[in-house]
Short mmCIF file of C-alpha atoms in Angstrom, two decimals:
data_model
loop_
_atom_site.label_atom_id
_atom_site.label_comp_id
_atom_site.label_asym_id
_atom_site.label_seq_id
_atom_site.Cartn_x
_atom_site.Cartn_y
_atom_site.Cartn_z
CA MET G 1 132.46 -23.33 3.70
CA SER G 2 130.30 -26.32 3.19
CA VAL G 3 131.17 -29.81 4.24
CA GLY G 4 130.38 -32.54 1.71
CA THR G 5 131.53 -35.88 0.41
CA SER G 6 134.24 -35.78 -2.24
CA SER G 7 134.72 -38.38 -4.93
CA ALA G 8 137.54 -39.19 -7.29
CA PRO G 9 137.45 -37.39 -10.62
CA GLY G 10 135.54 -39.35 -13.20
CA ALA G 11 133.90 -41.60 -10.62
CA LYS G 12 130.32 -42.49 -11.41
CA ARG G 13 127.60 -42.13 -8.84
CA THR G 14 125.08 -44.94 -8.62
CA ALA G 15 121.69 -44.00 -7.28
CA ARG G 16 120.48 -46.43 -4.66
CA PRO G 17 116.80 -47.31 -4.63
CA PRO G 18 115.07 -46.18 -1.47
CA ALA G 19 114.90 -48.89 1.15
CA PRO G 20 111.43 -50.19 1.90
CA ARG G 21 109.89 -48.49 4.88
CA PRO G 22 108.86 -50.63 7.85
CA GLY G 23 105.61 -52.32 6.96
CA ASP G 24 105.85 -51.17 3.32
CA LEU G 25 104.88 -54.30 1.38
CA ALA G 26 104.79 -52.41 -1.90
CA GLY G 27 108.57 -51.93 -1.61
CA LEU G 28 108.89 -55.72 -1.59
CA GLY G 29 106.62 -56.23 -4.57
CA ILE G 30 103.91 -57.88 -2.46
CA ASP G 31 100.23 -57.06 -2.65
CA PRO G 32 98.68 -57.32 0.85
CA ASP G 33 95.60 -58.91 -0.70
CA GLN G 34 97.80 -61.86 -1.77
CA LEU G 35 98.64 -62.73 1.84
CA PRO G 36 96.88 -65.81 3.26
CA ASP G 37 96.34 -64.20 6.68
CA GLY G 38 94.49 -61.07 7.61
CA LEU G 39 96.71 -57.96 7.74
CA VAL G 40 95.71 -54.73 9.46
CA VAL G 41 98.19 -51.85 9.71
CA ALA G 42 97.68 -48.63 11.69
CA ASP G 43 99.86 -45.51 11.39
CA GLU G 44 101.49 -43.48 14.14
CA HIS G 45 98.14 -41.84 14.94
CA GLY G 46 96.33 -45.15 15.31
CA ARG G 47 94.44 -44.86 12.02
CA VAL G 48 94.05 -47.92 9.81
CA ILE G 49 96.04 -47.58 6.57
CA CYS G 50 95.88 -51.22 5.42
CA PHE G 51 93.04 -53.73 5.66
CA ASN G 52 93.65 -56.60 3.26
CA ALA G 53 91.23 -59.02 1.62
CA ALA G 54 91.83 -61.78 4.17
CA ALA G 55 91.05 -59.35 7.00
CA VAL G 56 87.78 -58.49 5.23
CA ARG G 57 86.94 -62.19 4.94
CA ILE G 58 87.76 -62.96 8.57
CA THR G 59 86.08 -59.94 10.16
CA ALA G 60 83.24 -59.40 7.63
CA VAL G 61 84.10 -55.68 7.75
CA PRO G 62 84.41 -53.95 4.32
CA ALA G 63 87.84 -52.44 3.70
CA GLU G 64 86.40 -49.01 2.89
CA GLN G 65 84.65 -49.01 6.25
CA ALA G 66 87.85 -49.83 8.13
CA LEU G 67 90.39 -47.61 6.33
CA GLY G 68 90.96 -44.28 8.03
CA ARG G 69 89.21 -45.28 11.23
CA ALA G 70 90.81 -45.65 14.62
CA LEU G 71 92.27 -49.12 15.08
CA GLU G 72 90.14 -49.94 18.12
CA ALA G 73 86.99 -48.91 16.22
CA ALA G 74 87.82 -50.74 13.00
CA LEU G 75 88.91 -53.85 14.88
CA PRO G 76 87.00 -53.97 18.20
CA LEU G 77 88.60 -57.02 19.78
CA GLU G 78 87.89 -58.45 23.22
CA ASP G 79 89.62 -61.17 25.18
CA LEU G 80 87.80 -64.30 26.32
CA GLU G 81 86.82 -62.54 29.56
CA GLY G 82 85.11 -59.68 27.73
CA ARG G 83 87.82 -57.04 28.24
CA ARG G 84 88.71 -54.67 25.40
CA TRP G 85 92.03 -55.78 24.01
CA TRP G 86 93.35 -52.42 22.80
CA GLN G 87 92.77 -50.83 26.20
CA LEU G 88 94.61 -53.70 27.86
CA THR G 89 97.61 -53.68 25.53
CA ASP G 90 97.80 -49.90 24.85
CA PRO G 91 100.26 -50.18 21.91
CA TYR G 92 100.89 -46.43 21.59
CA GLY G 93 101.10 -45.50 25.25
CA GLY G 94 102.49 -48.64 26.85
CA LEU G 95 106.04 -49.61 27.70
CA ALA G 96 108.55 -48.24 25.20
CA ILE G 97 110.49 -51.51 25.18
CA ARG G 98 107.49 -53.57 24.11
CA VAL G 99 107.75 -54.93 20.54
CA GLY G 100 104.34 -56.57 20.13
CA GLN G 101 101.82 -59.10 21.38
CA PRO G 102 102.08 -62.89 20.96
CA GLU G 103 99.31 -64.77 19.18
CA ARG G 104 96.22 -65.38 21.25
CA ASN G 105 92.52 -66.14 20.91
CA LEU G 106 90.35 -63.02 20.83
CA LEU G 107 86.72 -62.32 20.03
CA LEU G 108 85.20 -60.18 17.29
CA PRO G 109 81.76 -58.58 17.72
CA GLY G 110 79.20 -61.37 17.74
CA GLY G 111 81.54 -63.73 19.58
CA ARG G 112 83.49 -65.06 16.61
CA GLU G 113 86.91 -66.31 17.71
CA VAL G 114 90.10 -65.33 15.84
CA LEU G 115 93.83 -65.73 16.38
CA VAL G 116 95.49 -62.33 16.70
CA SER G 117 99.10 -61.21 17.01
CA ALA G 118 100.58 -57.71 16.83
CA ARG G 119 103.92 -56.11 16.08
CA TYR G 120 104.92 -52.58 17.08
CA VAL G 121 107.21 -50.87 14.57
CA ARG G 122 109.45 -48.08 15.90
CA ALA G 123 111.92 -45.86 14.06
CA ARG G 124 114.43 -46.51 16.84
CA PRO G 125 114.50 -48.71 19.93
CA THR G 126 112.24 -47.31 22.68
CA GLY G 127 111.07 -44.62 20.26
CA PRO G 128 107.40 -43.85 19.55
CA VAL G 129 105.36 -46.41 17.66
CA ARG G 130 105.15 -45.61 13.96
CA ARG G 131 103.11 -48.62 12.87
CA VAL G 132 101.01 -51.29 14.55
CA VAL G 133 100.90 -54.40 12.37
CA VAL G 134 98.16 -56.86 13.27
CA THR G 135 97.73 -60.36 11.77
CA LEU G 136 94.46 -62.26 11.92
CA ARG G 137 93.92 -65.98 11.41
CA ASP G 138 90.74 -68.00 11.42
CA THR G 139 90.56 -70.57 14.23
CA GLU G 140 88.65 -73.17 12.19
CA ALA G 141 91.80 -75.00 11.04
CA ARG G 142 93.09 -75.16 14.62
CA ARG G 143 89.72 -76.34 15.86
CA ARG G 144 89.64 -79.10 13.26
CA THR G 145 93.09 -80.21 14.40
CA GLU G 146 92.04 -80.12 18.05
CA ARG G 147 88.87 -82.09 17.29
CA SER G 148 90.91 -84.63 15.34
CA HIS G 149 93.33 -85.05 18.24
CA ALA G 150 90.45 -85.39 20.70
CA GLU G 151 88.81 -88.03 18.51
CA LEU G 152 92.11 -89.89 18.22
CA ILE G 153 92.58 -89.92 22.00
CA ALA G 154 88.99 -91.09 22.56
CA THR G 155 89.31 -93.82 19.93
CA VAL G 156 92.63 -95.06 21.30
CA ALA G 157 91.29 -95.08 24.86
CA HIS G 158 88.26 -97.08 23.75
CA GLU G 159 90.29 -99.55 21.68
CA LEU G 160 92.86 -100.08 24.44
CA ARG G 161 90.33 -100.56 27.22
CA SER G 162 88.90 -103.83 25.92
CA PRO G 163 92.12 -105.83 25.35
CA LEU G 164 93.81 -104.47 28.46
CA THR G 165 90.77 -105.39 30.57
CA SER G 166 90.90 -108.88 29.09
CA VAL G 167 94.64 -109.24 29.70
CA LYS G 168 94.32 -108.01 33.28
CA GLY G 169 91.33 -110.27 34.00
CA PHE G 170 92.87 -113.47 32.64
CA THR G 171 96.31 -112.94 34.19
CA ALA G 172 94.82 -112.08 37.59
CA THR G 173 92.59 -115.15 37.43
CA LEU G 174 95.47 -117.44 36.45
CA LEU G 175 97.71 -116.08 39.18
CA ALA G 176 95.02 -116.44 41.85
CA LYS G 177 93.57 -119.83 40.81
CA TRP G 178 96.27 -121.53 38.74
CA GLU G 179 95.78 -124.97 40.30
CA ARG G 180 92.03 -124.98 39.66
CA PHE G 181 92.28 -124.89 35.86
CA THR G 182 93.05 -127.69 33.46
CA ASP G 183 95.88 -127.38 30.97
CA ASP G 184 93.37 -126.76 28.14
CA GLN G 185 91.71 -123.95 30.10
CA LYS G 186 95.09 -122.38 30.84
CA ARG G 187 96.08 -122.60 27.19
CA LEU G 188 92.83 -120.94 26.09
CA MET G 189 93.32 -118.08 28.55
CA LEU G 190 96.94 -117.56 27.53
CA GLU G 191 96.03 -117.63 23.84
CA THR G 192 93.43 -114.93 24.50
CA VAL G 193 96.00 -112.83 26.37
CA ASP G 194 98.45 -113.31 23.50
CA ALA G 195 95.85 -112.22 20.90
CA ASP G 196 94.89 -109.16 22.95
CA ALA G 197 98.55 -108.23 23.39
CA ASP G 198 98.94 -108.40 19.60
CA ARG G 199 95.92 -106.11 19.25
CA VAL G 200 97.49 -103.54 21.57
CA THR G 201 100.78 -103.79 19.68
CA ARG G 202 99.00 -103.17 16.35
CA LEU G 203 97.21 -100.14 17.77
CA ILE G 204 100.47 -98.65 19.05
CA ALA G 205 102.07 -99.26 15.64
CA GLU G 206 99.13 -97.45 13.98
CA LEU G 207 99.58 -94.47 16.31
CA LEU G 208 103.29 -94.30 15.51
CA ASP G 209 102.52 -94.46 11.78
CA ILE G 210 99.97 -91.64 12.08
CA SER G 211 102.47 -89.51 13.99
CA ARG G 212 105.12 -90.03 11.30
CA ILE G 213 102.67 -89.41 8.45
CA ASP G 214 101.31 -86.20 10.01
CA SER G 215 104.82 -84.87 10.67
CA GLY G 216 106.20 -85.94 7.28
CA ARG G 217 108.75 -88.27 8.94
CA LEU G 218 107.57 -91.60 7.52
CA GLU G 219 110.74 -93.31 6.29
CA VAL G 220 110.70 -95.47 3.17
CA ARG G 221 113.53 -98.01 2.88
CA ARG G 222 113.43 -99.09 -0.75
CA GLN G 223 114.38 -102.60 -1.83
CA PRO G 224 113.44 -104.74 -4.83
CA VAL G 225 109.91 -106.03 -4.25
CA ASP G 226 108.18 -108.89 -6.03
CA ILE G 227 104.66 -107.53 -5.70
CA GLY G 228 103.06 -110.67 -7.15
CA ALA G 229 104.76 -112.90 -4.58
CA ALA G 230 103.81 -110.46 -1.80
CA VAL G 231 100.13 -110.63 -2.76
CA GLY G 232 100.39 -114.44 -2.98
CA ARG G 233 101.68 -114.61 0.61
CA HIS G 234 98.72 -112.59 1.88
CA ILE G 235 96.27 -114.80 -0.01
CA GLN G 236 97.85 -117.93 1.51
CA ALA G 237 97.57 -116.39 4.98
CA HIS G 238 93.82 -115.84 4.49
CA VAL G 239 93.41 -119.39 3.17
CA ALA G 240 95.30 -120.77 6.18
CA ALA G 241 92.95 -118.76 8.42
CA GLY G 242 89.94 -120.54 6.93
CA GLN G 243 88.98 -118.62 3.79
CA PRO G 244 88.26 -120.81 0.73
CA ALA G 245 91.07 -120.67 -1.82
CA ASP G 246 88.65 -120.05 -4.69
CA ARG G 247 87.53 -116.81 -3.10
CA PHE G 248 90.72 -115.12 -4.36
CA LEU G 249 91.66 -114.42 -7.96
CA LEU G 250 95.17 -113.09 -8.63
CA ARG G 251 95.93 -111.80 -12.12
CA VAL G 252 99.40 -110.52 -13.01
CA GLN G 253 100.12 -108.84 -16.34
CA HIS G 254 103.68 -109.48 -17.46
CA PRO G 255 106.21 -108.08 -17.96
CA LEU G 256 106.19 -105.86 -14.88
CA PRO G 257 108.86 -103.17 -14.42
CA ALA G 258 111.20 -103.70 -11.47
CA LEU G 259 109.59 -102.25 -8.34
CA TRP G 260 111.68 -100.64 -5.61
CA ALA G 261 109.70 -100.05 -2.44
CA ASP G 262 109.68 -100.64 1.30
CA PRO G 263 108.61 -104.32 1.57
CA ASP G 264 107.31 -104.03 5.14
CA LYS G 265 105.16 -101.02 4.33
CA ILE G 266 103.87 -102.55 1.08
CA ASP G 267 102.90 -105.63 3.12
CA GLN G 268 101.02 -103.28 5.45
CA VAL G 269 99.13 -101.76 2.50
CA LEU G 270 98.27 -105.16 1.01
CA SER G 271 97.24 -106.59 4.38
CA ASN G 272 94.83 -103.73 5.00
CA LEU G 273 93.24 -103.76 1.55
CA LEU G 274 92.78 -107.54 1.42
CA GLU G 275 91.48 -107.62 4.99
CA ASN G 276 88.90 -104.96 4.11
CA ALA G 277 87.83 -106.87 1.00
CA VAL G 278 87.46 -110.13 2.92
CA ARG G 279 85.76 -108.65 5.97
CA HIS G 280 83.48 -106.04 4.39
CA GLY G 281 83.07 -107.38 0.84
CA GLU G 282 81.44 -110.44 -0.62
CA GLY G 283 82.07 -112.92 -3.41
CA THR G 284 85.41 -113.18 -5.19
CA VAL G 285 88.25 -110.88 -4.17
CA THR G 286 90.17 -110.02 -7.34
CA ILE G 287 93.72 -108.63 -7.29
CA ASP G 288 95.05 -107.26 -10.58
CA ILE G 289 98.72 -106.30 -10.90
CA THR G 290 99.56 -104.36 -14.06
CA PRO G 291 102.33 -102.15 -15.43
CA SER G 292 101.26 -98.53 -15.45
CA VAL G 293 102.39 -94.96 -15.93
CA SER G 294 103.82 -93.09 -12.97
CA PRO G 295 101.23 -90.74 -11.47
CA ARG G 296 103.82 -87.95 -11.53
CA GLU G 297 105.11 -88.59 -15.06
CA ARG G 298 102.02 -89.24 -17.13
CA GLU G 299 103.60 -87.72 -20.22
CA HIS G 300 105.93 -90.71 -20.57
CA ALA G 301 104.58 -93.58 -22.67
CA GLU G 302 106.84 -96.26 -21.15
CA PRO G 303 105.44 -98.07 -18.07
CA ALA G 304 107.21 -96.49 -15.12
CA ALA G 305 104.92 -97.69 -12.35
CA THR G 306 103.09 -100.72 -11.04
CA SER G 307 99.37 -100.64 -10.23
CA VAL G 308 97.59 -102.99 -7.84
CA THR G 309 93.79 -103.16 -7.87
CA VAL G 310 91.85 -104.95 -5.12
CA SER G 311 88.12 -105.38 -5.78
CA ASP G 312 85.25 -107.42 -4.39
CA GLU G 313 81.64 -108.21 -5.26
CA GLY G 314 79.96 -106.84 -2.13
CA PRO G 315 77.65 -103.84 -1.73
CA GLY G 316 80.52 -101.42 -2.27
CA ILE G 317 81.01 -97.98 -0.76
CA PRO G 318 78.19 -95.41 -1.04
CA GLU G 319 78.97 -92.62 -3.48
CA GLU G 320 78.57 -89.96 -0.79
CA SER G 321 81.21 -91.68 1.39
CA MET G 322 83.96 -92.13 -1.19
CA ASN G 323 85.56 -88.75 -0.50
CA ARG G 324 85.92 -89.70 3.19
CA VAL G 325 87.32 -93.21 2.82
CA PHE G 326 90.95 -92.18 3.39
CA THR G 327 90.24 -89.84 6.31
CA ARG G 328 90.79 -90.72 9.95
CA PHE G 329 88.14 -92.78 11.73
CA TRP G 330 86.18 -93.64 8.59
CA ARG G 331 84.40 -96.95 8.91
CA GLY G 332 82.18 -98.78 6.47
CA SER G 333 78.70 -100.08 7.13
CA LYS G 334 80.13 -102.84 9.34
CA ARG G 335 81.63 -101.04 12.29
CA GLY G 336 84.76 -102.29 14.00
CA GLY G 337 88.42 -101.40 14.22
CA THR G 338 89.89 -97.96 14.72
CA GLY G 339 89.06 -96.54 11.30
CA LEU G 340 92.72 -95.58 10.87
CA GLY G 341 93.87 -98.28 8.44
CA LEU G 342 93.01 -96.61 5.13
CA TYR G 343 94.37 -93.27 6.37
CA ILE G 344 97.70 -95.01 7.02
CA VAL G 345 97.53 -96.84 3.65
CA LYS G 346 97.18 -93.52 1.85
CA GLY G 347 100.09 -92.05 3.81
CA ILE G 348 102.34 -95.02 2.97
CA VAL G 349 101.48 -94.96 -0.75
CA GLU G 350 102.06 -91.20 -0.98
CA ALA G 351 105.36 -91.52 0.92
CA HIS G 352 106.46 -93.77 -1.97
CA GLY G 353 105.50 -91.04 -4.45
CA GLY G 354 102.41 -92.99 -5.50
CA SER G 355 98.66 -92.46 -5.46
CA ILE G 356 95.59 -94.40 -4.34
CA THR G 357 91.96 -94.15 -5.40
CA VAL G 358 88.66 -95.81 -4.52
CA GLY G 359 85.74 -96.53 -6.81
CA ARG G 360 83.12 -99.08 -7.75
CA ALA G 361 84.25 -102.45 -9.09
CA PRO G 362 82.73 -104.00 -12.24
CA GLY G 363 81.03 -106.56 -9.98
CA GLY G 364 79.45 -103.81 -7.90
CA GLY G 365 81.75 -103.92 -4.89
CA ALA G 366 84.53 -101.64 -3.72
CA GLU G 367 87.66 -101.19 -5.83
CA PHE G 368 90.91 -99.83 -4.41
CA ARG G 369 93.74 -99.09 -6.81
CA PHE G 370 97.18 -97.88 -5.81
CA THR G 371 100.03 -97.03 -8.15
CA LEU G 372 103.70 -96.98 -7.17
CA PRO G 373 106.57 -95.53 -9.22
CA VAL G 374 109.24 -98.14 -9.88
CA ALA G 375 112.41 -96.05 -10.10
CA ALA G 376 115.39 -97.26 -8.07
CA PRO G 377 116.66 -95.22 -5.11
CA ALA G 378 118.76 -92.18 -6.02
CA TYR G 379 121.98 -93.71 -4.64
CA LEU G 380 121.73 -96.50 -7.24
CA THR G 381 121.13 -94.25 -10.25
#
């Protein structure tokens, strides 16, 4: 007598598709060559059965040379102390409770560094290893990030040292010899301390902005903004600081669509662009404000954005440098500052859903143009 599974008369049986096997990307409709990271898979005997295109690119080993070979021969990895990684980890003969290896830096033949992690696939817990799945990633992106962080730390340390030294020197001198100085000398020292404290505050604000931009946490608090009036305030500030009034030319094309943006952050953008034009440019600084088409909705004919163009008549930016203007630490021919301002400007404009470009002005100088969409916040629509 056989034992089986009975079903009600007339019941239909539905065939279930076979479940994907562990490590079987084909069952998921994924081609291993489409993966961004290197993928190497070895079977239960330690022979390579998958070596995708990214693994070929990272290791410079042809796939046909790797397939069918022993894993340790196809992928001869060493740790940073020169020890063979597969002998150290022993995926097939090691502890039966081990599920893989965390990502770490290892070396390929020739000393090239790669990031490697491994996963051990078992048919049942503590059972024999059926697959070893290895992922490979190039370290260049991580190195660029580390270099960028190191440069940021070095720049910040350098920029902080000067004002803090000044603040410490003047305050120590005033405390030790207060009675020896006239009121005018005391005022001059305190004004210098105040200016250096402002410089430190600005640098800290830049660091916070960079942190928020890099992490995608830059908040935009939209309000109605009169962009023409905002530009006018910045022009008046430069005139009050000693710039001739006829150095600035403001042209506004009416009617402008209503602009909703973060007024403080737009002030930050305008301050940086006008400061650059005044400090590094020459001749007349021209600011054009025009209705435009949203950079994300160019198919619409109606003006749905506002564009602001700031140009000067100086030497301009060399063609070979234009693709680096909005990167960290870029400085023009006249050195000074942290080189972070335009990087932050780009982050602020893009956080508003806008875009910014740099080019050559008709007068030969630099021309910065940013475009902001003018739609109201979602809660008002």
